[in-house]
XYZ file of C-alpha atoms in Angstrom:
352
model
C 14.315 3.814 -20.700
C 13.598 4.030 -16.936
C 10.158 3.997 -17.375
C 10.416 0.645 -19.418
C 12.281 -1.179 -16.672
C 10.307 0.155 -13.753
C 7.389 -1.164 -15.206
C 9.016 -4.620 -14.932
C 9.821 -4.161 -11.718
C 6.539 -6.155 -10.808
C 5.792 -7.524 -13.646
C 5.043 -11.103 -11.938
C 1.774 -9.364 -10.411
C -1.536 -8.687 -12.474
C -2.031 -5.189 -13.130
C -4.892 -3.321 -13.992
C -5.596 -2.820 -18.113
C -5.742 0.903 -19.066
C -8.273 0.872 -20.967
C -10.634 -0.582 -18.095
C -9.119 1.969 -16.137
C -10.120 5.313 -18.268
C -12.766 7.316 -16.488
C -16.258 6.791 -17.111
C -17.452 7.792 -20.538
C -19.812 10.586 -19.881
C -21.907 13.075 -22.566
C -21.333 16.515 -23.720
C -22.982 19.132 -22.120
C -24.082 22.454 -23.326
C -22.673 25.650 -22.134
C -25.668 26.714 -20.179
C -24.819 23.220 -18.176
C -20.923 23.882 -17.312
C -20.342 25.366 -13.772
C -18.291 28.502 -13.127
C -15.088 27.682 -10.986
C -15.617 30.242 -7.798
C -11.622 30.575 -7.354
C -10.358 30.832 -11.630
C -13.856 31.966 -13.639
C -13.383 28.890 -15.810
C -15.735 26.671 -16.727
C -16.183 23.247 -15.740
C -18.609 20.081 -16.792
C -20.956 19.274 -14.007
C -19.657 16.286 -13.559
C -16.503 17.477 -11.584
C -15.406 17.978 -8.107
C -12.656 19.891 -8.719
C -12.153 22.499 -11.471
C -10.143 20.771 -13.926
C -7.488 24.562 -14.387
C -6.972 25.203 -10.844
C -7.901 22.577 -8.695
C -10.231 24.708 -6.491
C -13.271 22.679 -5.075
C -16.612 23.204 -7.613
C -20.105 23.618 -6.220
C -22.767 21.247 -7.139
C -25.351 22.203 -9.805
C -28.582 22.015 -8.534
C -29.830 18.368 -9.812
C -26.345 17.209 -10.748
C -25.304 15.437 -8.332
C -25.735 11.602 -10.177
C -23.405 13.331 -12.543
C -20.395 14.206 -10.153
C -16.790 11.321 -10.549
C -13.996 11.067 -8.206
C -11.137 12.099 -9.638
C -8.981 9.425 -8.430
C -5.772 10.812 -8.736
C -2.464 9.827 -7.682
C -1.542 11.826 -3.900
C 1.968 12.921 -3.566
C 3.971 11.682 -1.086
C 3.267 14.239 1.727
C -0.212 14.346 1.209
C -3.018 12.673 3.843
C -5.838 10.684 2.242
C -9.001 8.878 2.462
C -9.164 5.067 1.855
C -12.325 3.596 0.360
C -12.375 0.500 1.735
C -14.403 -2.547 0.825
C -15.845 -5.008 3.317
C -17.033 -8.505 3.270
C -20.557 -8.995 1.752
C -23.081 -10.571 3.442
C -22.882 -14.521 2.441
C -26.356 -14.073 1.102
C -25.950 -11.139 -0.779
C -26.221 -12.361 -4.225
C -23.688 -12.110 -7.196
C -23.439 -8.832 -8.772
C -25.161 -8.564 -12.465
C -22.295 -8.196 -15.166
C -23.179 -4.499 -15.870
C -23.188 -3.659 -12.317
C -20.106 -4.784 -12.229
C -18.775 -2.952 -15.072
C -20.326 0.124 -13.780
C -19.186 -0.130 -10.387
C -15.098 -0.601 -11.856
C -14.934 1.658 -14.322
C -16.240 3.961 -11.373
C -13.430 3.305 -9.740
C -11.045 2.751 -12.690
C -10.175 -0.973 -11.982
C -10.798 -4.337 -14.333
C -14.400 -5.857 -13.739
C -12.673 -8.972 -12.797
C -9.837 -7.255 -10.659
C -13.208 -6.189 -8.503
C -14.400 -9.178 -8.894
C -11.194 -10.760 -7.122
C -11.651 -8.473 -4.216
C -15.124 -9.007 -3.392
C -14.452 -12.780 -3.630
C -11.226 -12.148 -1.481
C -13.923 -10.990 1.354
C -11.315 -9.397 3.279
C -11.209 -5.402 3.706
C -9.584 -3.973 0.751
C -8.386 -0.658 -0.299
C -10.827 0.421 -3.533
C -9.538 3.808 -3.769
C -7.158 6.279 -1.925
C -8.689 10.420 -2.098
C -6.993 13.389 -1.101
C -10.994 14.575 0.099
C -13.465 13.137 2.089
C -16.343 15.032 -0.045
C -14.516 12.384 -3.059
C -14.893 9.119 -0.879
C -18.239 10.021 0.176
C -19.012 10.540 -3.199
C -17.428 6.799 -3.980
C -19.443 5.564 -0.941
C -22.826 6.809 -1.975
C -22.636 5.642 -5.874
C -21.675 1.668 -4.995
C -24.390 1.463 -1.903
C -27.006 0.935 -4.673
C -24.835 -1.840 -5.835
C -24.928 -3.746 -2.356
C -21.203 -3.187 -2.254
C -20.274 -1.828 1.656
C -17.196 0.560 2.069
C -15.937 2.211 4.534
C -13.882 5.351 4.691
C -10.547 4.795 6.886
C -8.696 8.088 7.024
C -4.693 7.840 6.779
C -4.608 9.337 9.847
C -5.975 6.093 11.319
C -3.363 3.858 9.543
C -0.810 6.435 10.838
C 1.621 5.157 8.510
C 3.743 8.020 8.436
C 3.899 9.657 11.864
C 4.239 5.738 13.723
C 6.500 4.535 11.924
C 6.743 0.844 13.122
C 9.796 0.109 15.721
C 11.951 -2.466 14.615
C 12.921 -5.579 17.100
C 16.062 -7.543 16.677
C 16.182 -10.154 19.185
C 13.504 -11.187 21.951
C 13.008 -13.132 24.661
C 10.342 -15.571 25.912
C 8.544 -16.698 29.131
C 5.165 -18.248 29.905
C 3.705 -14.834 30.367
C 4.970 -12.642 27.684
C 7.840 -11.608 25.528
C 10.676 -9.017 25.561
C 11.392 -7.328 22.167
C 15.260 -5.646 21.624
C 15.151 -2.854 18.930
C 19.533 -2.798 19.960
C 22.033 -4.798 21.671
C 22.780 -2.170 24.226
C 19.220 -0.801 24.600
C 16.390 -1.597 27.111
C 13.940 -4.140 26.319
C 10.095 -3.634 26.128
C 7.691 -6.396 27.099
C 4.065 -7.488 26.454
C 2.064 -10.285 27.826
C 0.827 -12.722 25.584
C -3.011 -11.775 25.945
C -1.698 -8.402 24.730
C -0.515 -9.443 21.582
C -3.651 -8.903 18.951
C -2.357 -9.307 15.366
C 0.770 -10.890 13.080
C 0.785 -10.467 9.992
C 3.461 -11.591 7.638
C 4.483 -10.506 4.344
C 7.652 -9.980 1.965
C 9.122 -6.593 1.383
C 10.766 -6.429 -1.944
C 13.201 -3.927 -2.991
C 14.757 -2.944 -6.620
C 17.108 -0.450 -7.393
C 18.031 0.609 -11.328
C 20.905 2.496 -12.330
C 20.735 3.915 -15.947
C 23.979 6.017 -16.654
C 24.165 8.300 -20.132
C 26.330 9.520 -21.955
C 26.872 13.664 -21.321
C 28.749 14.468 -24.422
C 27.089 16.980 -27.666
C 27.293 14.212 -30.193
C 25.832 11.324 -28.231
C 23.921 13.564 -25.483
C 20.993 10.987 -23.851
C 23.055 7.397 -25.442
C 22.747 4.948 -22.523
C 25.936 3.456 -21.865
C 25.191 1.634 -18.894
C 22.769 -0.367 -16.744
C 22.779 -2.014 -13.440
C 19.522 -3.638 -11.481
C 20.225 -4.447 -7.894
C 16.890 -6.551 -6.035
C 16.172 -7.707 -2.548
C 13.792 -9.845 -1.246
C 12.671 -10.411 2.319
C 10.313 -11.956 5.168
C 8.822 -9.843 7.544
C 6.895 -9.814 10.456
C 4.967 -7.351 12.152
C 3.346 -7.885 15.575
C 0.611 -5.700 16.978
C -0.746 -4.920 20.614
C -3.786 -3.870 21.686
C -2.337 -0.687 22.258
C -2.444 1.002 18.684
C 0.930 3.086 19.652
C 3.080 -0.952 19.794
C 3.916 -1.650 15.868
C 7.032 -4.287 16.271
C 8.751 -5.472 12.689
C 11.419 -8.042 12.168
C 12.919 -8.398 9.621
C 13.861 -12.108 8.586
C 17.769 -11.622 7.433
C 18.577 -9.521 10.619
C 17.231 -11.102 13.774
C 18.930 -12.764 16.302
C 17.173 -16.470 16.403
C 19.015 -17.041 19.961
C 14.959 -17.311 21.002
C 14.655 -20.528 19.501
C 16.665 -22.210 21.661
C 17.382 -26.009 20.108
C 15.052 -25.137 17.498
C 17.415 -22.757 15.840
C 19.145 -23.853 12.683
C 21.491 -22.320 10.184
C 19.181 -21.025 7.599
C 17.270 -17.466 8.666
C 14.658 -18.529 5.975
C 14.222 -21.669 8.440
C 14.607 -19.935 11.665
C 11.682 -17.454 10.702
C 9.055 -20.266 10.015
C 9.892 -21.267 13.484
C 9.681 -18.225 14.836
C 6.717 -17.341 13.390
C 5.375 -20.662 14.728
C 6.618 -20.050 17.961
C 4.696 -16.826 18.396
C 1.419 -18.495 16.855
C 1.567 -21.152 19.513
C 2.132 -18.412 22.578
C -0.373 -16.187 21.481
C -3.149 -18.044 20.663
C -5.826 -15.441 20.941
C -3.944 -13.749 18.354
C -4.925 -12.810 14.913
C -2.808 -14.438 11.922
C -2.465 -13.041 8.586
C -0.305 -14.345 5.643
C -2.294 -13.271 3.254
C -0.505 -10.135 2.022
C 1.647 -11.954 -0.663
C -1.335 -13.241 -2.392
C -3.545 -9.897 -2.246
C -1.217 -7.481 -2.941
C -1.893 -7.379 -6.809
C -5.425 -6.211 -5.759
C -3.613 -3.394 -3.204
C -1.885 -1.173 -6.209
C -4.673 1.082 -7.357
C -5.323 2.442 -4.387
C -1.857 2.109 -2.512
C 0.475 1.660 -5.560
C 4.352 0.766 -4.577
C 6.479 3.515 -3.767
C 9.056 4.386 -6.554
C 11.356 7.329 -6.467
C 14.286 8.895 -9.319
C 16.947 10.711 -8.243
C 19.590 11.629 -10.810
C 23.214 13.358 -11.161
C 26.721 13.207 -12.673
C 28.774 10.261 -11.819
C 32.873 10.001 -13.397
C 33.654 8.102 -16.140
C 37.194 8.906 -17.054
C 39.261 11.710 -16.295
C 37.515 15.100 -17.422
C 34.891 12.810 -18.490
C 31.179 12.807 -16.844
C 27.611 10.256 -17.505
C 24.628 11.277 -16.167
C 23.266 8.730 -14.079
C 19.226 8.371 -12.780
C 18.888 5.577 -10.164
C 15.445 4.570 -9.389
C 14.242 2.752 -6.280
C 10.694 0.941 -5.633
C 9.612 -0.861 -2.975
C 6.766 -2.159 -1.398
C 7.491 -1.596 2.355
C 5.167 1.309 2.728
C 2.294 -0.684 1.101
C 2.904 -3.682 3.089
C 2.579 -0.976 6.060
C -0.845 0.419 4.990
C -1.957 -3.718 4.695
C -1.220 -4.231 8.182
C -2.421 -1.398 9.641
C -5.643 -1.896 8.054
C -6.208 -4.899 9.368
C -4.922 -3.794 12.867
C -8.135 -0.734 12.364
C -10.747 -3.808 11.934
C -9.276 -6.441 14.173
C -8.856 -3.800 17.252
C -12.286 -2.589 16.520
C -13.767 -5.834 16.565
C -11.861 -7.181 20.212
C -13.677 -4.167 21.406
C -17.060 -4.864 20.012
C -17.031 -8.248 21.682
């Protein structure tokens, strides 16, 4: 039952088919051909990286290397990754061949035209997310043939996790920079205007389900209950040059007092004039709005988060329902979106 309604939960944005999504179709190979796991004994097709009983890394047969798919599977939540990302083609690169294109998705277990959208998107865009490097190298090396350029961006560089970005309440403006409030009663941190190097502005959504059983012998498992709650939500994350500075505000709890005359009644309003406000004082700055639109293309690699947690909750008197609330939302992904673009915009103010 959970599983039906989470799948809903973002049902408004095209998802990948599963059958275009099954790993590659590859032939049976004799037994002289299967590779010996070094940690388990077992043995493994040559077309793996890891042995498919314990996980352990397998060595490459010699010749076998053509042979040799990611595995592409889903990291747990703790785990550090690698993020195949694809980059702009040259404009006169020409259009990939329909079976290249084929090839080059069900490689990396996405629709033809769901590949198609993010090479004509010519933005950098996660492709894949690996728990090895050996696995994104791998991806690297099999689509350069194809004229498709990736880089690898480690998760270490997004820093997602360990900066988490520092939320700003109210600020404060002058001709030569702004002061950003994370509290009322705390002290205020400034940049300059020429310091500010990237917005980028999105919508975090959030969904909650509540599914609450019955607990009894006869009707053990009968749902008897179901709530959804959802919330929707601007946001707006500013970046510095200095990779450590990751402001957010959010649009339903910021103080507007900034906008002076400009400020109206509506906090939908007031953060279109905010946003404006900044655009117009920090001209050399990046913009990016483009997260709402793309974000369809972001879920293979950096799917939303969604987490169950379950227990007894009191019905009547001597009477208990279990009860499984799950929550997904998209903040974390919306995270990973604008770090990656922080990676290539910093990198390229320093090129210049």
């Amino acid at each position: 039952m959970i599983a039906e309604m989470t799948d809903a939960l973002f049902d408004d944005e095209e998802l990948p088919d599963a059958d275009a999504c099954a790993p590659p179709s590859v032939r049976a190979f004799a037994p002289a051909e299967m590779l010996a796991c070094p940690a388990c004994v077992r043995a493994n097709a040559p077309t793996r990286m890891n042995c498919l009983y314990c996980g352990a890394t397998v060595p490459v047969a010699d010749g076998a290397d053509d042979l040799r798919l990611p595995a592409l599977r889903a990291l747990e939540a703790w785990e550090q990754g690698y993020n195949v990302v694809l980059l702009p083609r040259a404009e006169a690169a020409p259009d990939l061949s329909p079976d290249a294109l084929a090839n080059a998705a069900r490689l990396l277990r996405v629709e033809p035209a769901q590949l198609q959208r993010m090479i004509a998107a010519r933005v950098p865009l996660p492709l894949a997310r690996t728990a090895e490097r050996a696995e994104s190298a791998l991806i690297e090396r099999k689509l350069a043939p194809l004229s498709l350029p990736v880089e690898i961006v480690t998760d270490e560089t997004l820093a997602v996790e360990t900066q988490l970005p520092q939320r700003i309440r109210r600020c404060a403006f002058t001709e030569e920079g702004l002061t950003g409030w994370a509290s009322a009663d705390g002290a205020g941190q400034q940049l300059t205007w020429a310091e500010v190097a990237l917005l980028v502005v999105g919508r975090i959504n959030k969904r909650q389900i509540e599914v609450e059983a019955r607990t009894g012998r006869r009707a053990k498992g009968e749902v008897v209950a179901t709530r959804e709650y959802s919330d929707d939500e601007g946001v707006l994350d500013l970046y510095a040059h200095d990779p450590a500075r990751n402001w957010r505000i959010r649009a339903e709890n910021f103080d507007y007092t900034c906008l002076g005359a400009q400020k109206s009644l509506l906090a939908a309003e007031n953060f279109t004039r905010l946003i404006t406000l900044l655009r117009t004082r920090a001209p050399v700055a990046v913009f990016d709005d483009a997260y709402t639109s793309l974000r369809h293309l972001l879920h293979t690699a950096w799917p939303v988060a969604e987490q169950t947690s379950s227990g007894l909750r009191r019905n009547l008197p001597g009477r208990m329902h279990t009860e499984a609330i799950t929550t997904v939302n998209n903040e974390t992904q919306f995270t990973r979106y604008g770090r990656l673009r922080r990676h290539f915009v910093l990198r390229a103010r320093t090129e210049t």
